[in-house]
Coordinates of C-alpha atoms and ligand atoms in Angstrom, one line a residue:
X14 CA -11.7 -32.7 19.6
X15 CA -9.7 -29.5 19.5
X16 CA -7.1 -29.5 16.8
X17 CA -3.5 -29.3 17.9
X18 CA -0.8 -26.9 17.0
X19 CA 0.5 -28.0 13.5
X20 CA 4.0 -29.4 13.8
X21 CA 5.1 -27.5 10.7
X22 CA 3.8 -25.5 7.8
X23 CA 5.7 -25.5 4.5
X24 CA 5.1 -22.6 2.1
X25 CA 6.3 -23.6 -1.4
X26 CA 7.9 -20.7 -3.3
X27 CA 10.6 -22.3 -5.4
X28 CA 8.8 -22.0 -8.7
X29 CA 10.0 -19.7 -11.4
X30 CA 6.8 -18.0 -12.3
X31 CA 7.8 -17.7 -15.9
X32 CA 4.4 -16.5 -17.0
X33 CA 4.8 -13.3 -15.0
X34 CA 7.5 -12.3 -17.5
X35 CA 9.2 -10.3 -14.8
X36 CA 12.6 -9.6 -13.3
X37 CA 10.9 -9.8 -10.0
X38 CA 10.2 -13.3 -8.6
X39 CA 6.5 -14.1 -8.8
X40 CA 5.9 -14.4 -5.0
X41 CA 7.3 -10.9 -4.5
X42 CA 4.6 -9.3 -6.7
X43 CA 2.1 -7.5 -4.5
X44 CA -1.6 -7.2 -4.1
X45 CA -3.4 -5.1 -1.4
X46 CA -0.1 -3.7 -0.3
X47 CA 1.9 -6.8 0.4
X48 CA 3.6 -9.5 -1.5
X49 CA 1.9 -12.7 -2.4
X50 CA 4.4 -14.4 -0.1
X51 CA 3.6 -12.1 2.7
X52 CA -0.1 -13.0 2.3
X53 CA 0.7 -16.7 2.3
X54 CA 2.9 -16.3 5.4
X55 CA 0.3 -14.3 7.3
X56 CA -2.3 -17.0 6.7
X57 CA 0.0 -19.7 7.9
X58 CA 1.3 -17.8 10.9
X59 CA -2.2 -17.4 12.2
X60 CA -2.6 -21.1 12.7
X61 CA 0.6 -21.0 14.8
X62 CA 2.7 -23.9 13.5
X63 CA 5.7 -24.9 15.6
X64 CA 7.9 -24.5 12.5
X65 CA 7.4 -22.4 9.4
X66 CA 9.4 -23.4 6.4
X67 CA 9.7 -21.5 3.1
X68 CA 11.0 -23.5 0.2
X69 CA 13.0 -21.4 -2.3
X70 CA 15.0 -21.8 -5.5
X71 CA 14.3 -19.3 -8.2
X72 CA 15.9 -16.0 -7.2
X73 CA 16.5 -17.7 -3.9
X74 CA 18.3 -14.8 -2.2
X75 CA 15.6 -12.2 -2.8
X76 CA 12.8 -14.6 -1.9
X77 CA 14.6 -15.8 1.2
X78 CA 15.5 -12.3 2.4
X79 CA 11.9 -11.3 1.9
X80 CA 10.6 -14.3 3.8
X81 CA 12.8 -13.7 6.7
X82 CA 11.9 -10.1 6.8
X83 CA 8.2 -11.1 7.1
X84 CA 8.9 -14.0 9.4
X85 CA 12.2 -13.8 11.3
X86 CA 11.8 -17.4 12.6
X87 CA 11.1 -19.0 9.2
X88 CA 13.4 -21.8 8.1
X89 CA 14.6 -21.2 4.6
X90 CA 14.9 -24.4 2.6
X91 CA 16.6 -24.7 -0.7
X92 CA 15.1 -27.0 -3.3
X93 CA 17.8 -28.7 -5.5
X94 CA 17.5 -29.3 -9.2
X95 CA 15.0 -32.1 -8.9
X96 CA 11.7 -30.5 -10.0
X97 CA 8.2 -30.8 -8.6
X98 CA 6.1 -30.0 -5.6
X99 CA 7.0 -33.4 -4.0
X100 CA 10.7 -32.6 -4.1
X101 CA 10.0 -29.1 -2.8
X102 CA 8.3 -30.6 0.3
X103 CA 11.0 -33.1 0.7
X104 CA 13.7 -30.4 0.7
X105 CA 11.6 -28.4 3.1
X106 CA 11.4 -31.3 5.5
X107 CA 15.1 -32.1 5.2
X108 CA 16.0 -28.5 6.0
X109 CA 13.7 -28.6 9.0
X110 CA 15.2 -31.9 10.2
X111 CA 18.6 -30.2 10.1
X112 CA 17.4 -27.3 12.3
X113 CA 15.4 -29.5 14.7
X114 CA 17.9 -32.3 15.2
X115 CA 17.2 -36.0 15.2
X116 CA 13.7 -36.5 16.7
X117 CA 11.2 -37.3 13.9
X118 CA 8.5 -34.8 13.2
X119 CA 5.2 -35.8 14.8
X120 CA 1.8 -34.4 14.1
X121 CA 0.3 -32.4 11.3
X122 CA 2.2 -30.8 8.5
X123 CA 0.5 -28.1 6.4
X124 CA 1.6 -27.4 2.9
X125 CA 0.6 -24.2 1.1
X126 CA 1.8 -22.2 -1.8
X127 CA 3.5 -18.8 -1.8
X128 CA 1.2 -17.6 -4.7
X129 CA -2.3 -18.0 -3.3
X130 CA -3.0 -14.7 -1.7
X131 CA -6.7 -15.1 -0.8
X132 CA -6.3 -18.1 1.4
X133 CA -7.4 -17.3 4.9
X134 CA -6.2 -18.4 8.2
X135 CA -9.8 -19.6 9.0
X136 CA -9.7 -22.0 6.1
X137 CA -6.4 -23.4 7.2
X138 CA -7.7 -23.8 10.8
X139 CA -10.7 -25.6 9.4
X140 CA -8.4 -27.8 7.3
X141 CA -6.4 -28.8 10.4
X142 CA -9.5 -29.4 12.4
X143 CA -11.1 -31.6 9.7
X144 CA -7.8 -33.5 9.3
X145 CA -7.3 -34.2 12.9
X146 CA -10.9 -34.9 13.8
X147 CA -11.0 -37.4 10.9
X148 CA -7.7 -39.0 11.9
X149 CA -6.7 -38.8 8.3
X150 CA -3.3 -39.5 6.7
X151 CA -3.9 -36.7 4.2
X152 CA -6.6 -34.0 3.9
X153 CA -6.6 -31.9 0.8
X154 CA -8.5 -28.7 0.1
X155 CA -10.5 -29.2 -3.1
X156 CA -13.0 -27.0 -4.9
X157 CA -15.5 -27.4 -7.8
X158 CA -14.6 -25.0 -10.6
X159 CA -16.2 -24.2 -13.9
X160 CA -13.0 -24.5 -15.8
X161 CA -10.6 -27.0 -14.3
X162 CA -8.0 -26.8 -17.1
X163 CA -4.5 -27.0 -15.8
X164 CA -5.4 -28.2 -12.3
X165 CA -4.9 -31.6 -10.8
X166 CA -8.2 -33.5 -10.7
X167 CA -9.5 -35.3 -7.6
X168 CA -10.2 -39.0 -8.3
X169 CA -12.8 -40.7 -6.1
X170 CA -13.5 -44.4 -5.7
X171 CA -16.9 -46.1 -6.0
X172 CA -17.6 -45.2 -2.4
X173 CA -16.8 -41.5 -3.0
X174 CA -13.5 -41.6 -1.1
X175 CA -10.5 -39.7 -2.5
X176 CA -8.4 -42.2 -4.3
X177 CA -5.8 -39.9 -5.6
X178 CA -5.0 -36.9 -7.8
X179 CA -4.2 -36.9 -11.5
X180 CA -2.4 -34.0 -13.0
X181 CA -4.0 -32.3 -16.0
X182 CA -1.1 -33.3 -18.3
X183 CA -1.4 -36.9 -17.2
X184 CA -5.2 -37.2 -17.3
X185 CA -7.3 -38.9 -19.9
X186 CA -10.4 -37.3 -21.3
X187 CA -12.7 -38.9 -18.7
X188 CA -10.5 -37.6 -15.9
X189 CA -10.3 -34.1 -17.5
X190 CA -14.1 -33.9 -17.3
X191 CA -13.8 -34.0 -13.5
X192 CA -14.4 -30.5 -12.1
X193 CA -13.3 -31.1 -8.6
X194 CA -9.7 -29.7 -8.5
X195 CA -6.7 -30.0 -6.2
X196 CA -6.0 -26.6 -4.6
X197 CA -2.5 -27.7 -3.7
X198 CA -3.2 -27.0 0.0
X199 CA -2.9 -29.9 2.3
X200 CA -2.7 -31.2 5.8
X201 CA -0.5 -34.3 6.1
X202 CA 0.4 -36.7 8.9
X203 CA 4.1 -36.0 9.2
X204 CA 5.2 -39.7 9.3
X205 CA 3.0 -40.6 6.4
X206 CA 4.3 -37.7 4.4
X207 CA 8.0 -38.5 5.0
X208 CA 7.5 -42.1 4.2
X209 CA 5.5 -41.6 1.1
X210 CA 7.8 -38.9 -0.3
X211 CA 10.6 -41.5 -0.1
X212 CA 8.6 -43.5 -2.6
X213 CA 7.5 -40.8 -5.1
X214 CA 9.1 -41.2 -8.5
X215 CA 9.3 -39.0 -11.6
X216 CA 7.5 -41.2 -14.1
X217 CA 4.9 -38.8 -15.4
X218 CA 4.3 -36.3 -18.2
X219 CA 6.4 -33.6 -16.6
X220 CA 9.2 -35.8 -15.2
X221 CA 8.6 -34.1 -11.8
X222 CA 8.3 -35.4 -8.3
X223 CA 4.6 -34.9 -7.7
X224 CA 3.4 -34.1 -4.2
X225 CA 0.0 -35.4 -5.4
X226 CA 1.4 -38.9 -5.6
X227 CA 1.6 -38.9 -1.8
X228 CA -2.2 -39.2 -1.7
X229 CA -2.2 -42.5 -3.6
X230 CA 0.7 -43.8 -1.7
X231 CA -0.8 -42.9 1.7
X232 CA -3.9 -44.7 0.8
X233 CA -2.0 -47.8 -0.4
X234 CA -0.3 -47.8 2.9
X235 CA -3.6 -48.1 4.6
X236 CA -4.3 -44.4 5.6
X237 CA -7.4 -42.5 4.8
X238 CA -7.3 -39.5 2.4
X239 CA -10.0 -36.9 2.7
X240 CA -11.1 -33.9 0.7
X241 CA -11.9 -30.7 2.5
X242 CA -14.1 -29.1 -0.1
X243 CA -14.6 -25.4 0.1
X244 CA -17.1 -23.3 -1.8
X245 CA -15.0 -20.1 -1.9
X246 CA -13.0 -21.0 -4.9
X247 CA -11.1 -17.7 -4.8
X248 CA -9.2 -19.0 -1.8
X249 CA -7.6 -21.7 -3.9
X250 CA -6.7 -19.4 -6.8
X251 CA -3.0 -19.2 -7.5
X252 CA -1.4 -16.3 -9.4
X253 CA 0.5 -17.4 -12.5
X254 CA 0.4 -14.3 -14.6
X255 CA -0.4 -10.6 -14.4
X256 CA -3.9 -11.1 -15.4
X257 CA -4.5 -13.3 -12.4
X258 CA -2.5 -10.9 -10.3
X259 CA -5.0 -8.1 -11.1
X260 CA -8.0 -10.4 -10.7
X261 CA -7.0 -11.7 -7.3
X262 CA -5.9 -8.3 -6.3
X263 CA -9.3 -6.8 -7.2
X264 CA -11.1 -9.6 -5.4
X265 CA -9.0 -9.3 -2.3
X266 CA -9.7 -5.5 -2.3
X267 CA -13.4 -6.2 -2.8
X268 CA -13.3 -8.3 0.3
X269 CA -11.3 -5.8 2.4
X270 CA -13.6 -3.0 1.4
X271 CA -16.7 -5.1 2.3
X272 CA -15.2 -5.9 5.7
X273 CA -14.7 -2.2 6.4
X274 CA -18.2 -1.4 5.3
X275 CA -19.5 -4.0 7.7
X276 CA -17.3 -2.4 10.4
X277 CA -19.1 0.9 9.9
X278 CA -17.2 2.7 7.2
X279 CA -19.2 4.4 4.4
X280 CA -17.7 3.6 1.0
X281 CA -19.5 5.5 -1.7
X282 CA -17.9 3.7 -4.6
X283 CA -16.4 0.3 -3.6
X284 CA -15.2 -0.3 -7.2
X285 CA -12.8 2.7 -7.1
X286 CA -11.8 2.4 -3.5
X287 CA -8.5 0.5 -2.7
X288 CA -7.6 -0.4 0.8
X289 CA -4.4 -2.1 1.6
X290 CA -4.3 -5.0 4.1
X291 CA -2.3 -2.9 6.5
X292 CA -4.7 0.0 6.6
X293 CA -7.1 0.6 9.5
X294 CA -10.3 2.6 9.6
X295 CA -12.7 3.6 12.4
X296 CA -16.4 3.8 12.3
X297 CA -18.2 6.6 10.5
X298 CA -15.3 7.2 8.2
X299 CA -16.5 8.2 4.8
X300 CA -14.5 7.3 1.7
X301 CA -15.6 9.1 -1.4
X302 CA -14.9 7.7 -4.9
X303 CA -11.3 7.2 -6.1
X304 CA -9.5 6.7 -2.8
X305 CA -6.4 4.6 -2.1
X306 CA -5.5 4.0 1.5
X307 CA -2.1 2.4 1.3
X308 CA 0.5 0.9 3.6
X309 CA -0.1 1.4 7.3
X310 CA -2.6 4.3 6.8
X311 CA -5.1 4.8 9.6
X312 CA -8.2 6.9 9.4
X313 CA -10.0 7.9 12.6
X314 CA -13.7 8.2 13.4
X315 CA -15.8 10.6 11.4
X316 CA -13.0 11.6 9.0
X317 CA -13.7 12.0 5.3
X318 CA -11.2 11.0 2.6
X319 CA -11.7 11.8 -1.1
X320 CA -12.7 12.0 -3.8
X321 CA -9.5 11.1 -5.7
X322 CA -7.1 10.9 -2.8
X323 CA -4.1 8.6 -2.2
X324 CA -2.7 8.2 1.3
X325 CA 0.3 6.1 2.1
X326 CA 1.4 5.5 5.7
X327 CA -0.7 8.4 6.9
X328 CA -2.6 9.0 10.1
X329 CA -5.8 10.9 9.6
X330 CA -7.3 12.3 12.9
X331 CA -10.9 12.2 13.9
X332 CA -13.2 14.3 11.9
X333 CA -10.4 15.4 9.5
X334 CA -11.0 15.7 5.8
X335 CA -8.7 15.2 2.8
X336 CA -9.9 16.2 -0.6
X337 CA -8.3 15.3 -3.9
X338 CA -4.8 15.1 -2.6
X339 CA -1.7 12.9 -2.3
X340 CA 0.0 12.3 1.0
X341 CA 2.8 10.0 2.3
X342 CA 3.9 9.7 5.8
X343 CA 1.7 12.6 7.0
X344 CA -0.1 13.0 10.3
X345 CA -3.3 15.0 10.4
X346 CA -4.9 16.1 13.7
X347 CA -8.5 16.1 14.7
X348 CA -10.7 18.2 12.4
X349 CA -7.8 19.2 10.2
X350 CA -8.5 19.8 6.5
X351 CA -6.4 19.2 3.4
X352 CA -6.9 19.9 -0.2
X353 CA -8.0 20.0 -2.9
X354 CA -4.9 19.4 -4.9
X355 CA -2.2 19.3 -2.3
X356 CA 0.9 17.0 -1.9
X357 CA 2.0 16.1 1.6
X358 CA 5.3 14.4 1.9
X359 CA 6.9 12.5 4.8
X360 CA 7.2 14.3 8.1
X361 CA 4.2 16.5 7.6
X362 CA 2.3 17.0 10.8
X363 CA -0.8 19.1 10.8
X364 CA -2.3 20.1 14.2
X365 CA -5.9 19.9 15.3
X366 CA -8.2 22.1 13.1
X367 CA -5.2 23.1 11.0
X368 CA -5.6 23.7 7.3
X369 CA -3.5 22.8 4.3
X370 CA -5.5 24.2 1.4
X371 CA -5.1 24.0 -2.4
X372 CA -1.9 23.5 -4.4
X373 CA 0.3 23.3 -1.3
X374 CA 3.3 21.0 -1.0
X375 CA 4.7 20.2 2.5
X376 CA 7.6 18.1 3.6
X377 CA 9.1 17.6 7.1
X378 CA 6.8 20.3 8.3
X379 CA 5.2 20.5 11.7
X380 CA 2.2 22.9 11.5
X381 CA 0.5 23.8 14.8
X382 CA -3.1 23.6 15.9
X383 CA -5.4 25.9 14.0
X384 CA -2.6 27.1 11.7
X385 CA -3.4 27.6 8.0
X386 CA -1.4 27.3 4.8
X387 CA -4.4 28.0 2.6
X388 CA -3.0 28.5 -1.0
X389 CA -0.2 27.7 -3.4
X390 CA 2.7 27.3 -1.0
X391 CA 5.8 25.2 -0.4
X392 CA 6.5 24.4 3.3
X393 CA 9.6 22.3 3.7
X394 CA 11.7 21.7 6.9
X395 CA 9.6 24.0 9.0
X396 CA 8.0 24.3 12.3
X397 CA 5.0 26.5 12.5
X398 CA 3.4 27.3 15.8
X399 CA -0.3 27.4 16.7
X400 CA -2.8 29.8 15.1
X401 CA -0.4 31.1 12.4
X402 CA -1.4 32.0 8.9
X403 CA 0.9 31.6 5.9
X404 CA -0.2 33.8 3.0
X405 CA -0.8 32.6 -0.5
X406 CA 2.3 31.6 -2.6
X407 CA 4.7 31.6 0.3
X408 CA 7.8 29.5 -0.2
X409 CA 9.9 28.1 2.6
X410 CA 13.2 28.3 0.9
X411 CA 14.9 25.4 2.7
X412 CA 17.7 24.4 0.3
X413 CA 20.8 26.4 -0.5
X414 CA 22.0 23.9 -3.1
X415 CA 24.1 22.0 -0.6
X416 CA 22.2 21.7 2.7
X417 CA 18.7 21.9 3.9
X418 CA 17.8 24.4 6.6
X419 CA 14.9 24.9 9.0
X420 CA 12.4 27.7 9.3
X421 CA 10.6 28.4 12.5
X422 CA 7.4 30.4 12.5
X423 CA 5.9 31.4 15.9
X424 CA 2.4 31.2 17.3
X425 CA -0.1 33.5 15.6
X426 CA 2.5 34.8 13.2
X427 CA 1.1 36.1 9.9
X428 CA 3.3 35.6 6.9
X429 CA 2.3 37.9 4.0
X430 CA 1.4 36.5 0.6
X431 CA 4.2 35.7 -1.7
X432 CA 6.9 35.8 0.9
X433 CA 10.2 33.9 0.5
X434 CA 11.4 32.7 3.9
X435 CA 15.1 32.0 3.4
X436 CA 16.1 29.3 5.9
X437 CA 17.6 29.2 8.4
X438 CA 15.3 31.8 9.7
X439 CA 12.9 32.4 12.6
X440 CA 9.7 34.5 12.6
X441 CA 8.8 35.3 16.2
X442 CA 5.5 34.8 17.9
X443 CA 2.8 37.2 16.6
X444 CA 5.2 38.7 14.0
X445 CA 4.0 39.8 10.6
X446 CA 5.8 39.8 7.2
X447 CA 4.8 42.1 4.4
X448 CA 3.5 40.6 1.2
X449 CA 6.2 40.0 -1.4
X450 CA 9.0 40.0 1.1
X451 CA 12.2 38.0 0.9
X452 CA 12.9 37.3 4.6
X453 CA 16.6 36.6 5.2
X454 CA 16.9 37.7 8.8
X455 CA 15.1 36.6 11.9
X456 CA 11.9 38.6 12.7
X457 CA 11.5 39.4 16.4
X458 CA 8.2 38.6 18.1
X459 CA 5.5 41.1 17.3
X460 CA 7.5 42.9 14.6
X461 CA 6.5 43.6 11.0
X462 CA 9.2 42.7 8.5
X463 CA 9.2 44.5 5.2
X464 CA 11.8 43.3 2.7
X465 CA 10.9 44.3 -0.8
X466 CA 11.6 47.0 -3.4
X467 CA 9.7 50.2 -3.0
X468 CA 7.1 51.0 -5.7
X469 CA 7.9 53.9 -8.2
X470 CA 5.2 55.1 -10.6
X471 CA 6.4 56.7 -13.9
X472 CA 3.5 59.0 -14.7
X473 CA 2.4 59.1 -18.3
X474 CA 4.7 56.3 -19.4
X475 CA 2.1 54.4 -21.4
X476 CA 0.9 57.3 -23.5
X477 CA 4.5 58.3 -24.2
X478 CA 5.9 54.8 -24.9
X479 CA 2.9 52.9 -26.2
X480 CA 1.1 55.6 -28.2
X481 CA -2.0 54.4 -30.1
X482 CA -2.3 51.2 -28.1
X483 CA -5.6 50.3 -26.4
X484 CA -3.8 50.8 -23.1
X485 CA -2.7 54.3 -24.1
X486 CA -6.2 55.2 -25.3
X487 CA -7.7 54.0 -22.0
X488 CA -5.1 56.0 -20.1
X489 CA -5.9 59.1 -22.2
X490 CA -9.6 58.7 -21.5
X491 CA -8.9 58.3 -17.8
X492 CA -6.6 61.4 -17.9
X493 CA -9.1 63.6 -19.8
X494 CA -12.1 62.4 -17.8
X495 CA -10.4 62.9 -14.5
X496 CA -10.5 66.3 -12.8
X497 CA -7.6 67.5 -10.9
X498 CA -5.7 64.8 -9.1
X499 CA -6.0 64.7 -5.4
X500 CA -2.8 64.7 -3.4
X501 CA -1.6 61.3 -2.5
X502 CA -1.1 60.5 1.2
X503 CA 2.4 60.4 2.6
X504 CA 4.1 57.3 1.2
X505 CA 5.3 55.8 4.4
X506 CA 1.9 56.0 6.0
X507 CA 0.4 54.5 2.9
X508 CA 2.8 51.6 2.9
X509 CA 2.1 50.8 6.5
X510 CA -1.6 50.8 5.8
X511 CA -1.2 48.4 2.9
X512 CA 0.8 46.0 4.9
X513 CA -1.9 46.1 7.5
X514 CA -4.5 45.3 4.9
X515 CA -2.5 42.5 3.4
X516 CA -1.8 40.8 6.7
X517 CA -5.5 41.1 7.6
X518 CA -6.6 39.6 4.3
Ligands
UD1_9 C1 0.0 -28.1 -8.5 C2 -0.5 -29.5 -8.3 C3 -1.9 -29.5 -8.9 C4 -2.8 -28.5 -8.4 C5 -2.2 -27.1 -8.5 C6 -2.9 -26.1 -7.8 C7 1.3 -31.0 -8.2 C8 2.1 -32.0 -8.9 N1 0.3 -30.4 -8.9 O1 0.1 -27.9 -9.9 O2 -2.5 -30.8 -8.7 O3 -4.1 -28.5 -9.0 O4 -0.8 -27.1 -8.0 O5 -2.4 -24.8 -8.1 O6 1.6 -30.7 -7.1 N2 6.8 -25.3 -6.5 C9 8.0 -25.5 -5.9 N3 8.9 -26.3 -6.5 C10 8.6 -26.9 -7.6 C11 7.4 -26.7 -8.2 C12 6.5 -25.9 -7.7 O7 8.3 -24.9 -4.9 O8 9.5 -27.7 -8.1 C13 5.8 -24.3 -5.9 C14 5.6 -23.1 -6.8 O9 6.4 -22.1 -6.5 C15 4.1 -22.8 -6.5 C16 3.5 -24.1 -6.1 O10 4.6 -25.0 -5.8 O11 4.0 -22.0 -5.4 C17 2.7 -24.8 -7.2 O12 3.5 -24.9 -8.4 P1 2.8 -24.9 -9.8 O13 3.9 -25.2 -10.8 O14 2.0 -23.6 -10.0 O15 1.7 -26.0 -9.7 P2 1.5 -27.3 -10.6 O16 2.6 -28.2 -10.4 O17 1.1 -26.8 -11.9
CA10 CA1 -0.1 -22.9 -10.2

């Protein structure tokens, strides 16, 4: 029998998460690039319930806003001040009844938690299938764990059927020895659930309405209660504190990295490679040690990233390489190279076979195919054509203290080393600028712009002004040892020649 579409899925996220000791609600803490709640919603969404309900209370506005951001159709249900998972589900169902109108809910209702990030959609689909094939009133995901402390324990009757769940705090020593735990993830028959919740009390160690009581009540009402035991205990692991946050985050990452390796990505050091859920990689990508691929980063076939590189929301083209750099919101073309030690900020676009070398910062800069910014430069608010070369230590001076301005550099232009390009300014196609120039005016195509002080040599200055110094002695040796000075070439000619050499360098 094929399982049907669940009538509803409820994600419980009302708890306070005190042990996080955080100003941020627990379910908004993130692993693998998205919140615990977003992970929970993604798993639930994939089994396609007719209604998705998120139960909130603690920091309700922030949690509700985040839930709706992830899942626009989600029904947000407020839990009142009656505590417990049973009450949370009851409030969820009441909110759903209000949105749906009078017709009673029919079919399967899934209940999951907002703080269980490793739960997969496949496990939920298996749960629904097992529940519906068995025709059960309740099916609960259980697992055998080495240390069951704190969890509800699964009670079984003489025939091995699930008789109920006892909370750790209510359990006697014999029950506490049981290692099969309640994950807190369930499939319920909707009618059974609604009916049983109406009879759940608060007579227990915590004075809460326990959802777990529904299992006993369902059985008493003549339904069958089944356990869907899973071996992968991680999928049931909730996050209660920051130690568990790190543990589950590391495990989720380990799983993601392993998936990418199986899909054809070489990961040299899985332990130092972090890949967010939203990142995508193609085959024959190589990730060297110490790489973080964050957000919606994509890396195309044959590209190499790392070592020690962080990319957030970047697009790395086929065969490109990024070495020891940090980039956010950058797009790198096929065969482009970046690094080592560069910082690419949002709006950086590097064309095919382009190069951003070492110690370069870029922002809002479109750099054409084959163009190079090899060393020690800042390129902000710029558009650089194809095949251009930006000399070492060039600064695109984009900010006048009030406004940002753009610089345009044409195709095959060559900006001399240590140039300041004071925006707004345009360097024409094929134009050159002399090293050390401060360019404040547009440079026509094909021109050479020289904008720097002329050199003056004060002959003999060191021997006169620094007598007895090592420099003076060296100068003296040079003077005495040198025969007659040859005449220097005409200054203008020499300068032109220097510029030519610099631009060619
Ligand atoms: C619950 C189960 C326990 C199970 C454990 C698995 C009950 C009574 N106990 O334990 O058998 O082993 O989960 O992790 O159900 N929540 C609400 N409203 C509340 C209380 C909790 O929405 O009033 C939400 C929390 O935000 C959280 C989830 O329910 O997402 C579980 O709450 P938590 O307090 O961690 O579970 P326990 O009651 O300790
Ligand atoms: Ca818990």
